[in-house]
mmCIF file of N, CA and C in Angstrom:
data_model
loop_
_atom_site.group_PDB
_atom_site.id
_atom_site.type_symbol
_atom_site.label_atom_id
_atom_site.label_comp_id
_atom_site.label_asym_id
_atom_site.label_seq_id
_atom_site.Cartn_x
_atom_site.Cartn_y
_atom_site.Cartn_z
ATOM 1 N N MET A 1283 82.209 79.126 122.003
ATOM 2 C CA MET A 1283 82.828 79.591 120.782
ATOM 3 C C MET A 1283 81.811 79.525 119.654
ATOM 4 N N THR A 1284 81.835 80.501 118.829
ATOM 5 C CA THR A 1284 80.912 80.520 117.704
ATOM 6 C C THR A 1284 81.664 80.276 116.414
ATOM 7 N N SER A 1285 80.908 80.015 115.367
ATOM 8 C CA SER A 1285 81.559 79.783 114.083
ATOM 9 C C SER A 1285 82.252 81.039 113.578
ATOM 10 N N ASP A 1286 81.819 82.226 114.051
ATOM 11 C CA ASP A 1286 82.464 83.463 113.636
ATOM 12 C C ASP A 1286 83.886 83.590 114.175
ATOM 13 N N SER A 1287 84.183 82.879 115.270
ATOM 14 C CA SER A 1287 85.507 82.995 115.878
ATOM 15 C C SER A 1287 86.575 82.241 115.091
ATOM 16 N N GLY A 1288 86.152 81.377 114.186
ATOM 17 C CA GLY A 1288 87.118 80.576 113.444
ATOM 18 C C GLY A 1288 87.554 79.343 114.200
ATOM 19 N N ALA A 1289 86.989 79.128 115.398
ATOM 20 C CA ALA A 1289 87.385 77.985 116.206
ATOM 21 C C ALA A 1289 86.770 76.707 115.649
ATOM 22 N N ARG A 1290 87.480 75.632 115.811
ATOM 23 C CA ARG A 1290 87.003 74.320 115.402
ATOM 24 C C ARG A 1290 86.491 73.591 116.636
ATOM 25 N N PRO A 1291 85.754 72.513 116.453
ATOM 26 C CA PRO A 1291 85.359 71.708 117.611
ATOM 27 C C PRO A 1291 86.606 71.136 118.280
ATOM 28 N N PRO A 1292 86.533 70.840 119.577
ATOM 29 C CA PRO A 1292 87.693 70.229 120.239
ATOM 30 C C PRO A 1292 88.068 68.905 119.568
ATOM 31 N N LEU A 1293 89.353 68.580 119.622
ATOM 32 C CA LEU A 1293 89.813 67.305 119.078
ATOM 33 C C LEU A 1293 89.206 66.163 119.881
ATOM 34 N N ASP A 1294 88.871 65.097 119.218
ATOM 35 C CA ASP A 1294 88.385 63.887 119.878
ATOM 36 C C ASP A 1294 89.617 63.051 120.213
ATOM 37 N N LYS A 1295 90.166 63.300 121.408
ATOM 38 C CA LYS A 1295 91.439 62.680 121.788
ATOM 39 C C LYS A 1295 91.366 61.159 121.802
ATOM 40 N N ALA A 1296 90.268 60.620 122.334
ATOM 41 C CA ALA A 1296 90.136 59.161 122.397
ATOM 42 C C ALA A 1296 90.103 58.562 120.991
ATOM 43 N N ARG A 1297 89.412 59.229 120.095
ATOM 44 C CA ARG A 1297 89.324 58.723 118.720
ATOM 45 C C ARG A 1297 90.684 58.792 118.023
ATOM 46 N N LEU A 1298 91.398 59.913 118.206
ATOM 47 C CA LEU A 1298 92.719 60.036 117.589
ATOM 48 C C LEU A 1298 93.695 59.013 118.158
ATOM 49 N N ALA A 1299 93.742 58.914 119.486
ATOM 50 C CA ALA A 1299 94.684 57.998 120.125
ATOM 51 C C ALA A 1299 94.334 56.545 119.826
ATOM 52 N N GLY A 1300 93.056 56.270 119.581
ATOM 53 C CA GLY A 1300 92.630 54.904 119.308
ATOM 54 C C GLY A 1300 92.472 54.613 117.831
ATOM 55 N N THR A 1301 93.153 55.389 116.976
ATOM 56 C CA THR A 1301 93.039 55.186 115.532
ATOM 57 C C THR A 1301 93.308 53.727 115.186
ATOM 58 N N ASN A 1302 92.497 53.205 114.318
ATOM 59 C CA ASN A 1302 92.555 51.804 113.921
ATOM 60 C C ASN A 1302 93.969 51.414 113.480
ATOM 61 N N PRO A 1303 94.622 50.503 114.217
ATOM 62 C CA PRO A 1303 95.983 50.112 113.842
ATOM 63 C C PRO A 1303 96.057 49.413 112.485
ATOM 64 N N GLU A 1304 94.942 48.864 112.011
ATOM 65 C CA GLU A 1304 94.953 48.258 110.674
ATOM 66 C C GLU A 1304 94.990 49.336 109.596
ATOM 67 N N LEU A 1305 94.379 50.496 109.898
ATOM 68 C CA LEU A 1305 94.369 51.603 108.951
ATOM 69 C C LEU A 1305 95.729 52.300 108.908
ATOM 70 N N LEU A 1306 96.307 52.529 110.083
ATOM 71 C CA LEU A 1306 97.606 53.209 110.191
ATOM 72 C C LEU A 1306 98.519 52.365 111.077
ATOM 73 N N PRO A 1307 99.019 51.237 110.566
ATOM 74 C CA PRO A 1307 99.732 50.288 111.416
ATOM 75 C C PRO A 1307 101.056 50.792 111.970
ATOM 76 N N ASP A 1308 101.672 51.756 111.324
ATOM 77 C CA ASP A 1308 103.004 52.175 111.741
ATOM 78 C C ASP A 1308 103.008 53.464 112.544
ATOM 79 N N LEU A 1309 101.839 53.926 112.993
ATOM 80 C CA LEU A 1309 101.771 55.177 113.738
ATOM 81 C C LEU A 1309 101.383 54.934 115.188
ATOM 82 N N THR A 1310 102.036 55.671 116.079
ATOM 83 C CA THR A 1310 101.654 55.741 117.479
ATOM 84 C C THR A 1310 101.231 57.179 117.707
ATOM 85 N N ILE A 1311 99.995 57.394 118.128
ATOM 86 C CA ILE A 1311 99.470 58.754 118.246
ATOM 87 C C ILE A 1311 99.350 59.138 119.711
ATOM 88 N N GLU A 1312 100.001 60.247 120.062
ATOM 89 C CA GLU A 1312 99.983 60.802 121.418
ATOM 90 C C GLU A 1312 99.273 62.152 121.337
ATOM 91 N N VAL A 1313 98.194 62.311 122.101
ATOM 92 C CA VAL A 1313 97.396 63.536 122.051
ATOM 93 C C VAL A 1313 97.453 64.227 123.407
ATOM 94 N N VAL A 1314 97.778 65.530 123.398
ATOM 95 C CA VAL A 1314 97.851 66.308 124.635
ATOM 96 C C VAL A 1314 97.039 67.593 124.477
ATOM 97 N N ASP A 1315 96.678 68.191 125.614
ATOM 98 C CA ASP A 1315 95.909 69.439 125.567
ATOM 99 C C ASP A 1315 96.742 70.598 125.039
ATOM 100 N N GLU A 1316 97.929 70.795 125.621
ATOM 101 C CA GLU A 1316 98.748 71.936 125.218
ATOM 102 C C GLU A 1316 100.219 71.610 125.401
ATOM 103 N N LEU A 1317 100.998 72.093 124.472
ATOM 104 C CA LEU A 1317 102.456 71.988 124.509
ATOM 105 C C LEU A 1317 103.028 73.309 124.028
ATOM 106 N N PRO A 1318 104.247 73.645 124.437
ATOM 107 C CA PRO A 1318 104.882 74.794 123.803
ATOM 108 C C PRO A 1318 105.054 74.544 122.305
ATOM 109 N N SER A 1319 105.573 73.359 121.929
ATOM 110 C CA SER A 1319 105.854 73.059 120.522
ATOM 111 C C SER A 1319 105.761 71.554 120.299
ATOM 112 N N THR A 1320 104.979 71.142 119.306
ATOM 113 C CA THR A 1320 104.924 69.711 118.995
ATOM 114 C C THR A 1320 106.263 69.227 118.446
ATOM 115 N N ASN A 1321 106.976 70.077 117.705
ATOM 116 C CA ASN A 1321 108.294 69.677 117.193
ATOM 117 C C ASN A 1321 109.272 69.450 118.338
ATOM 118 N N ALA A 1322 109.261 70.338 119.328
ATOM 119 C CA ALA A 1322 110.153 70.171 120.476
ATOM 120 C C ALA A 1322 109.805 68.893 121.235
ATOM 121 N N ALA A 1323 108.512 68.611 121.380
ATOM 122 C CA ALA A 1323 108.094 67.389 122.072
ATOM 123 C C ALA A 1323 108.522 66.153 121.285
ATOM 124 N N ALA A 1324 108.345 66.168 119.977
ATOM 125 C CA ALA A 1324 108.760 65.029 119.149
ATOM 126 C C ALA A 1324 110.280 64.853 119.194
ATOM 127 N N ALA A 1325 111.019 65.956 119.197
ATOM 128 C CA ALA A 1325 112.482 65.880 119.289
ATOM 129 C C ALA A 1325 112.900 65.255 120.619
ATOM 130 N N GLN A 1326 112.230 65.643 121.702
ATOM 131 C CA GLN A 1326 112.531 65.067 123.011
ATOM 132 C C GLN A 1326 112.232 63.570 123.014
ATOM 133 N N ARG A 1327 111.106 63.184 122.428
ATOM 134 C CA ARG A 1327 110.757 61.759 122.348
ATOM 135 C C ARG A 1327 111.811 61.005 121.522
ATOM 136 N N ALA A 1328 112.337 61.640 120.469
ATOM 137 C CA ALA A 1328 113.392 61.008 119.664
ATOM 138 C C ALA A 1328 114.618 60.741 120.522
ATOM 139 N N LEU A 1329 115.000 61.727 121.331
ATOM 140 C CA LEU A 1329 116.162 61.566 122.207
ATOM 141 C C LEU A 1329 115.932 60.487 123.258
ATOM 142 N N GLU A 1330 114.664 60.281 123.624
ATOM 143 C CA GLU A 1330 114.305 59.262 124.616
ATOM 144 C C GLU A 1330 114.085 57.891 123.978
ATOM 145 N N GLY A 1331 114.305 57.786 122.662
ATOM 146 C CA GLY A 1331 114.130 56.511 121.977
ATOM 147 C C GLY A 1331 112.720 56.269 121.473
ATOM 148 N N GLY A 1332 111.941 57.332 121.321
ATOM 149 C CA GLY A 1332 110.570 57.206 120.815
ATOM 150 C C GLY A 1332 110.519 56.468 119.494
ATOM 151 N N PRO A 1333 109.393 55.828 119.210
ATOM 152 C CA PRO A 1333 109.304 54.993 118.013
ATOM 153 C C PRO A 1333 109.174 55.787 116.718
ATOM 154 N N ASP A 1334 109.688 55.219 115.659
ATOM 155 C CA ASP A 1334 109.454 55.737 114.319
ATOM 156 C C ASP A 1334 107.943 55.728 114.098
ATOM 157 N N GLY A 1335 107.409 56.807 113.573
ATOM 158 C CA GLY A 1335 105.971 56.883 113.344
ATOM 159 C C GLY A 1335 105.194 57.455 114.511
ATOM 160 N N LEU A 1336 105.885 58.018 115.505
ATOM 161 C CA LEU A 1336 105.190 58.669 116.617
ATOM 162 C C LEU A 1336 104.619 59.995 116.133
ATOM 163 N N VAL A 1337 103.341 60.225 116.387
ATOM 164 C CA VAL A 1337 102.686 61.482 116.041
ATOM 165 C C VAL A 1337 102.324 62.178 117.346
ATOM 166 N N VAL A 1338 102.842 63.383 117.548
ATOM 167 C CA VAL A 1338 102.511 64.189 118.720
ATOM 168 C C VAL A 1338 101.505 65.237 118.267
ATOM 169 N N VAL A 1339 100.281 65.147 118.793
ATOM 170 C CA VAL A 1339 99.195 66.055 118.431
ATOM 171 C C VAL A 1339 98.862 66.902 119.648
ATOM 172 N N ALA A 1340 98.737 68.215 119.455
ATOM 173 C CA ALA A 1340 98.368 69.106 120.554
ATOM 174 C C ALA A 1340 97.085 69.851 120.209
ATOM 175 N N GLU A 1341 96.186 69.909 121.177
ATOM 176 C CA GLU A 1341 94.984 70.724 121.023
ATOM 177 C C GLU A 1341 95.395 72.169 120.751
ATOM 178 N N HIS A 1342 96.473 72.588 121.414
ATOM 179 C CA HIS A 1342 97.015 73.935 121.194
ATOM 180 C C HIS A 1342 98.508 73.907 121.479
ATOM 181 N N GLN A 1343 99.286 74.587 120.645
ATOM 182 C CA GLN A 1343 100.707 74.773 120.953
ATOM 183 C C GLN A 1343 100.933 76.257 121.196
ATOM 184 N N SER A 1344 101.607 76.551 122.292
ATOM 185 C CA SER A 1344 101.747 77.941 122.737
ATOM 186 C C SER A 1344 103.009 78.625 122.231
ATOM 187 N N ALA A 1345 103.960 77.863 121.730
ATOM 188 C CA ALA A 1345 105.220 78.457 121.265
ATOM 189 C C ALA A 1345 105.737 77.694 120.053
ATOM 190 N N GLY A 1346 104.890 77.562 119.043
ATOM 191 C CA GLY A 1346 105.289 76.854 117.832
ATOM 192 C C GLY A 1346 106.382 77.604 117.090
ATOM 193 N N ARG A 1347 107.122 76.852 116.288
ATOM 194 C CA ARG A 1347 108.211 77.445 115.512
ATOM 195 C C ARG A 1347 108.026 77.134 114.044
ATOM 196 N N GLY A 1348 108.481 78.054 113.219
ATOM 197 C CA GLY A 1348 108.493 77.852 111.781
ATOM 198 C C GLY A 1348 109.927 77.869 111.285
ATOM 199 N N ARG A 1349 110.078 78.042 109.989
ATOM 200 C CA ARG A 1349 111.412 78.128 109.398
ATOM 201 C C ARG A 1349 112.179 79.295 109.993
ATOM 202 N N LEU A 1350 113.488 79.137 110.034
ATOM 203 C CA LEU A 1350 114.403 80.187 110.487
ATOM 204 C C LEU A 1350 114.070 80.655 111.898
ATOM 205 N N ASP A 1351 113.553 79.749 112.726
ATOM 206 C CA ASP A 1351 113.175 80.029 114.121
ATOM 207 C C ASP A 1351 112.095 81.098 114.260
ATOM 208 N N ARG A 1352 111.321 81.306 113.215
ATOM 209 C CA ARG A 1352 110.194 82.234 113.314
ATOM 210 C C ARG A 1352 109.124 81.606 114.193
ATOM 211 N N THR A 1353 108.327 82.456 114.841
ATOM 212 C CA THR A 1353 107.250 81.918 115.661
ATOM 213 C C THR A 1353 106.077 81.508 114.780
ATOM 214 N N TRP A 1354 105.352 80.523 115.239
ATOM 215 C CA TRP A 1354 104.143 80.041 114.563
ATOM 216 C C TRP A 1354 103.051 80.099 115.617
ATOM 217 N N GLU A 1355 102.175 81.060 115.494
ATOM 218 C CA GLU A 1355 101.131 81.256 116.495
ATOM 219 C C GLU A 1355 99.750 81.076 115.880
ATOM 220 N N THR A 1356 98.898 80.374 116.612
ATOM 221 C CA THR A 1356 97.495 80.259 116.238
ATOM 222 C C THR A 1356 96.676 80.373 117.515
ATOM 223 N N PRO A 1357 95.538 81.040 117.461
ATOM 224 C CA PRO A 1357 94.677 81.097 118.648
ATOM 225 C C PRO A 1357 94.215 79.687 119.026
ATOM 226 N N PRO A 1358 93.991 79.435 120.318
ATOM 227 C CA PRO A 1358 93.508 78.110 120.729
ATOM 228 C C PRO A 1358 92.248 77.718 119.958
ATOM 229 N N GLY A 1359 92.191 76.456 119.569
ATOM 230 C CA GLY A 1359 91.009 75.928 118.907
ATOM 231 C C GLY A 1359 90.868 76.271 117.441
ATOM 232 N N THR A 1360 91.914 76.818 116.826
ATOM 233 C CA THR A 1360 91.798 77.206 115.417
ATOM 234 C C THR A 1360 92.704 76.408 114.486
ATOM 235 N N ALA A 1361 93.516 75.531 115.036
ATOM 236 C CA ALA A 1361 94.457 74.779 114.202
ATOM 237 C C ALA A 1361 94.584 73.359 114.730
ATOM 238 N N VAL A 1362 95.072 72.498 113.889
ATOM 239 C CA VAL A 1362 95.462 71.157 114.306
ATOM 240 C C VAL A 1362 96.979 71.132 114.176
ATOM 241 N N THR A 1363 97.655 71.050 115.308
ATOM 242 C CA THR A 1363 99.117 71.079 115.289
ATOM 243 C C THR A 1363 99.642 69.691 115.657
ATOM 244 N N PHE A 1364 100.566 69.213 114.850
ATOM 245 C CA PHE A 1364 101.138 67.901 115.132
ATOM 246 C C PHE A 1364 102.528 67.809 114.524
ATOM 247 N N SER A 1365 103.297 66.886 115.070
ATOM 248 C CA SER A 1365 104.621 66.581 114.537
ATOM 249 C C SER A 1365 104.751 65.072 114.439
ATOM 250 N N LEU A 1366 105.461 64.637 113.428
ATOM 251 C CA LEU A 1366 105.653 63.219 113.145
ATOM 252 C C LEU A 1366 107.133 62.892 113.274
ATOM 253 N N LEU A 1367 107.441 61.905 114.097
ATOM 254 C CA LEU A 1367 108.820 61.452 114.279
ATOM 255 C C LEU A 1367 109.106 60.338 113.273
ATOM 256 N N LEU A 1368 110.051 60.587 112.405
ATOM 257 C CA LEU A 1368 110.468 59.588 111.423
ATOM 258 C C LEU A 1368 111.954 59.307 111.585
ATOM 259 N N ARG A 1369 112.320 58.091 111.330
ATOM 260 C CA ARG A 1369 113.728 57.692 111.300
ATOM 261 C C ARG A 1369 113.990 57.144 109.896
ATOM 262 N N PRO A 1370 114.162 58.056 108.939
ATOM 263 C CA PRO A 1370 114.234 57.626 107.536
ATOM 264 C C PRO A 1370 115.473 56.801 107.236
ATOM 265 N N THR A 1371 115.279 55.868 106.342
ATOM 266 C CA THR A 1371 116.407 55.074 105.855
ATOM 267 C C THR A 1371 116.908 55.623 104.525
ATOM 268 N N THR A 1372 116.253 56.663 104.042
ATOM 269 C CA THR A 1372 116.656 57.338 102.808
ATOM 270 C C THR A 1372 118.031 57.971 103.021
ATOM 271 N N PRO A 1373 118.910 57.936 102.040
ATOM 272 C CA PRO A 1373 120.219 58.583 102.196
ATOM 273 C C PRO A 1373 120.059 60.061 102.574
ATOM 274 N N THR A 1374 120.929 60.538 103.455
ATOM 275 C CA THR A 1374 120.815 61.916 103.942
ATOM 276 C C THR A 1374 120.891 62.943 102.822
ATOM 277 N N ARG A 1375 121.527 62.629 101.724
ATOM 278 C CA ARG A 1375 121.606 63.595 100.617
ATOM 279 C C ARG A 1375 120.223 63.905 100.044
ATOM 280 N N ALA A 1376 119.241 63.017 100.264
ATOM 281 C CA ALA A 1376 117.879 63.238 99.758
ATOM 282 C C ALA A 1376 117.002 63.973 100.769
ATOM 283 N N TRP A 1377 117.445 64.132 102.004
ATOM 284 C CA TRP A 1377 116.615 64.729 103.049
ATOM 285 C C TRP A 1377 116.162 66.155 102.751
ATOM 286 N N PRO A 1378 116.957 66.985 102.076
ATOM 287 C CA PRO A 1378 116.465 68.339 101.788
ATOM 288 C C PRO A 1378 115.153 68.355 100.987
ATOM 289 N N TRP A 1379 114.839 67.263 100.323
ATOM 290 C CA TRP A 1379 113.595 67.187 99.550
ATOM 291 C C TRP A 1379 112.375 66.901 100.430
ATOM 292 N N LEU A 1380 112.586 66.470 101.674
ATOM 293 C CA LEU A 1380 111.460 66.067 102.525
ATOM 294 C C LEU A 1380 110.394 67.151 102.706
ATOM 295 N N PRO A 1381 110.749 68.411 103.012
ATOM 296 C CA PRO A 1381 109.681 69.408 103.174
ATOM 297 C C PRO A 1381 108.883 69.626 101.891
ATOM 298 N N LEU A 1382 109.565 69.648 100.764
ATOM 299 C CA LEU A 1382 108.872 69.861 99.489
ATOM 300 C C LEU A 1382 107.967 68.687 99.143
ATOM 301 N N LEU A 1383 108.457 67.472 99.344
ATOM 302 C CA LEU A 1383 107.645 66.294 99.051
ATOM 303 C C LEU A 1383 106.463 66.184 100.008
ATOM 304 N N THR A 1384 106.670 66.573 101.260
ATOM 305 C CA THR A 1384 105.570 66.571 102.222
ATOM 306 C C THR A 1384 104.506 67.577 101.808
ATOM 307 N N GLY A 1385 104.935 68.770 101.427
ATOM 308 C CA GLY A 1385 103.986 69.776 100.946
ATOM 309 C C GLY A 1385 103.216 69.289 99.742
ATOM 310 N N TYR A 1386 103.905 68.630 98.835
ATOM 311 C CA TYR A 1386 103.261 68.082 97.643
ATOM 312 C C TYR A 1386 102.221 67.029 98.033
ATOM 313 N N ALA A 1387 102.562 66.162 98.997
ATOM 314 C CA ALA A 1387 101.629 65.122 99.435
ATOM 315 C C ALA A 1387 100.393 65.733 100.095
ATOM 316 N N VAL A 1388 100.585 66.761 100.922
ATOM 317 C CA VAL A 1388 99.445 67.439 101.550
ATOM 318 C C VAL A 1388 98.583 68.097 100.478
ATOM 319 N N ASP A 1389 99.221 68.751 99.529
ATOM 320 C CA ASP A 1389 98.504 69.373 98.411
ATOM 321 C C ASP A 1389 97.647 68.337 97.686
ATOM 322 N N LYS A 1390 98.221 67.198 97.357
ATOM 323 C CA LYS A 1390 97.487 66.159 96.629
ATOM 324 C C LYS A 1390 96.348 65.597 97.476
ATOM 325 N N ALA A 1391 96.566 65.435 98.783
ATOM 326 C CA ALA A 1391 95.499 64.930 99.657
ATOM 327 C C ALA A 1391 94.328 65.906 99.695
ATOM 328 N N LEU A 1392 94.625 67.196 99.821
ATOM 329 C CA LEU A 1392 93.559 68.203 99.843
ATOM 330 C C LEU A 1392 92.845 68.282 98.496
ATOM 331 N N THR A 1393 93.602 68.224 97.429
ATOM 332 C CA THR A 1393 93.014 68.266 96.089
ATOM 333 C C THR A 1393 92.109 67.057 95.853
ATOM 334 N N SER A 1394 92.490 65.909 96.409
ATOM 335 C CA SER A 1394 91.700 64.686 96.203
ATOM 336 C C SER A 1394 90.328 64.753 96.857
ATOM 337 N N VAL A 1395 90.156 65.660 97.828
ATOM 338 C CA VAL A 1395 88.838 65.827 98.459
ATOM 339 C C VAL A 1395 88.147 67.094 97.966
ATOM 340 N N GLY A 1396 88.627 67.624 96.845
ATOM 341 C CA GLY A 1396 87.932 68.721 96.189
ATOM 342 C C GLY A 1396 88.357 70.122 96.574
ATOM 343 N N LEU A 1397 89.421 70.262 97.340
ATOM 344 C CA LEU A 1397 89.906 71.595 97.710
ATOM 345 C C LEU A 1397 90.976 72.038 96.722
ATOM 346 N N GLU A 1398 90.964 73.302 96.372
ATOM 347 C CA GLU A 1398 91.963 73.828 95.439
ATOM 348 C C GLU A 1398 93.184 74.287 96.224
ATOM 349 N N ALA A 1399 94.093 73.362 96.457
ATOM 350 C CA ALA A 1399 95.280 73.630 97.259
ATOM 351 C C ALA A 1399 96.480 73.848 96.349
ATOM 352 N N GLY A 1400 97.530 74.377 96.934
ATOM 353 C CA GLY A 1400 98.776 74.576 96.221
ATOM 354 C C GLY A 1400 99.913 74.729 97.209
ATOM 355 N N VAL A 1401 101.123 74.573 96.736
ATOM 356 C CA VAL A 1401 102.314 74.709 97.575
ATOM 357 C C VAL A 1401 102.964 76.045 97.289
ATOM 358 N N LYS A 1402 103.275 76.779 98.355
ATOM 359 C CA LYS A 1402 104.023 78.029 98.248
ATOM 360 C C LYS A 1402 105.446 77.726 98.723
ATOM 361 N N TRP A 1403 106.389 77.959 97.849
ATOM 362 C CA TRP A 1403 107.792 77.679 98.145
ATOM 363 C C TRP A 1403 108.208 78.365 99.436
ATOM 364 N N PRO A 1404 108.965 77.718 100.298
ATOM 365 C CA PRO A 1404 109.394 76.337 100.177
ATOM 366 C C PRO A 1404 108.588 75.366 101.035
ATOM 367 N N ASN A 1405 107.732 75.863 101.953
ATOM 368 C CA ASN A 1405 107.160 74.901 102.903
ATOM 369 C C ASN A 1405 105.728 75.188 103.341
ATOM 370 N N ASP A 1406 104.994 75.959 102.595
ATOM 371 C CA ASP A 1406 103.620 76.269 102.985
ATOM 372 C C ASP A 1406 102.634 75.628 102.019
ATOM 373 N N VAL A 1407 101.492 75.236 102.549
ATOM 374 C CA VAL A 1407 100.391 74.742 101.727
ATOM 375 C C VAL A 1407 99.270 75.763 101.841
ATOM 376 N N LEU A 1408 98.727 76.165 100.703
ATOM 377 C CA LEU A 1408 97.681 77.182 100.649
ATOM 378 C C LEU A 1408 96.408 76.603 100.054
ATOM 379 N N ILE A 1409 95.281 77.135 100.523
ATOM 380 C CA ILE A 1409 94.002 76.963 99.845
ATOM 381 C C ILE A 1409 93.589 78.379 99.497
ATOM 382 N N GLY A 1410 93.552 78.665 98.213
ATOM 383 C CA GLY A 1410 93.376 80.052 97.784
ATOM 384 C C GLY A 1410 94.589 80.840 98.241
ATOM 385 N N GLU A 1411 94.354 81.948 98.910
ATOM 386 C CA GLU A 1411 95.450 82.774 99.429
ATOM 387 C C GLU A 1411 95.755 82.474 100.898
ATOM 388 N N LYS A 1412 95.011 81.536 101.499
ATOM 389 C CA LYS A 1412 95.140 81.274 102.931
ATOM 390 C C LYS A 1412 96.091 80.111 103.209
ATOM 391 N N LYS A 1413 97.051 80.358 104.090
ATOM 392 C CA LYS A 1413 97.975 79.306 104.505
ATOM 393 C C LYS A 1413 97.219 78.333 105.398
ATOM 394 N N VAL A 1414 97.260 77.054 105.038
ATOM 395 C CA VAL A 1414 96.587 76.039 105.838
ATOM 396 C C VAL A 1414 97.565 75.059 106.478
ATOM 397 N N ALA A 1415 98.820 75.086 106.053
ATOM 398 C CA ALA A 1415 99.813 74.201 106.652
ATOM 399 C C ALA A 1415 101.197 74.785 106.451
ATOM 400 N N GLY A 1416 102.016 74.590 107.464
ATOM 401 C CA GLY A 1416 103.429 74.911 107.385
ATOM 402 C C GLY A 1416 104.206 73.641 107.709
ATOM 403 N N ILE A 1417 105.251 73.382 106.977
ATOM 404 C CA ILE A 1417 106.003 72.143 107.143
ATOM 405 C C ILE A 1417 107.416 72.488 107.589
ATOM 406 N N LEU A 1418 107.806 71.904 108.713
ATOM 407 C CA LEU A 1418 109.141 72.127 109.256
ATOM 408 C C LEU A 1418 109.785 70.768 109.477
ATOM 409 N N VAL A 1419 110.887 70.523 108.823
ATOM 410 C CA VAL A 1419 111.627 69.272 108.983
ATOM 411 C C VAL A 1419 112.887 69.584 109.771
ATOM 412 N N GLU A 1420 113.114 68.807 110.819
ATOM 413 C CA GLU A 1420 114.309 68.986 111.638
ATOM 414 C C GLU A 1420 115.043 67.655 111.761
ATOM 415 N N ARG A 1421 116.351 67.739 111.786
ATOM 416 C CA ARG A 1421 117.185 66.557 112.007
ATOM 417 C C ARG A 1421 117.649 66.605 113.459
ATOM 418 N N ILE A 1422 117.395 65.535 114.185
ATOM 419 C CA ILE A 1422 117.769 65.442 115.592
ATOM 420 C C ILE A 1422 118.812 64.338 115.732
ATOM 421 N N GLU A 1423 119.947 64.672 116.288
ATOM 422 C CA GLU A 1423 120.984 63.673 116.536
ATOM 423 C C GLU A 1423 120.662 62.938 117.834
ATOM 424 N N THR A 1424 120.582 61.624 117.753
ATOM 425 C CA THR A 1424 120.334 60.795 118.923
ATOM 426 C C THR A 1424 121.503 59.831 119.080
ATOM 427 N N PRO A 1425 121.595 59.134 120.210
ATOM 428 C CA PRO A 1425 122.683 58.164 120.366
ATOM 429 C C PRO A 1425 122.702 57.098 119.265
ATOM 430 N N ASP A 1426 121.529 56.827 118.681
ATOM 431 C CA ASP A 1426 121.440 55.817 117.620
ATOM 432 C C ASP A 1426 121.582 56.410 116.228
ATOM 433 N N GLY A 1427 121.885 57.695 116.133
ATOM 434 C CA GLY A 1427 122.004 58.368 114.838
ATOM 435 C C GLY A 1427 120.862 59.342 114.634
ATOM 436 N N PRO A 1428 120.794 59.950 113.443
ATOM 437 C CA PRO A 1428 119.753 60.961 113.201
ATOM 438 C C PRO A 1428 118.366 60.343 113.115
#
């Protein structure tokens, strides 16, 4: 792959999975080569009792989803796709704010490293005119609650 293809270097799976627990004490990181959807995998892990703070990272997702069940497609090696399993204790009436607050946090993180980022309503993060992140929040009912 060349730099003209837009491809990134392969993910360093060992480094991601072995992330310093002192740096990110509440995260469990699971890295796989390919999944249809990281959100679907995280939802399945939730149903199986997966831990709060589980991050499912895929080198490539072949059937990603966006808002309103739209497809989210990226060529292999051009994106970092991941989903985070949270079991929030925040009252459910505040949950609709989660995608917006997440977008704001991503925007601030990118801005803090010198990138001119912004949020496009309701769930996209842009650098210039280019979409660099899409945020999808889903509520999964499990035997222990949402």
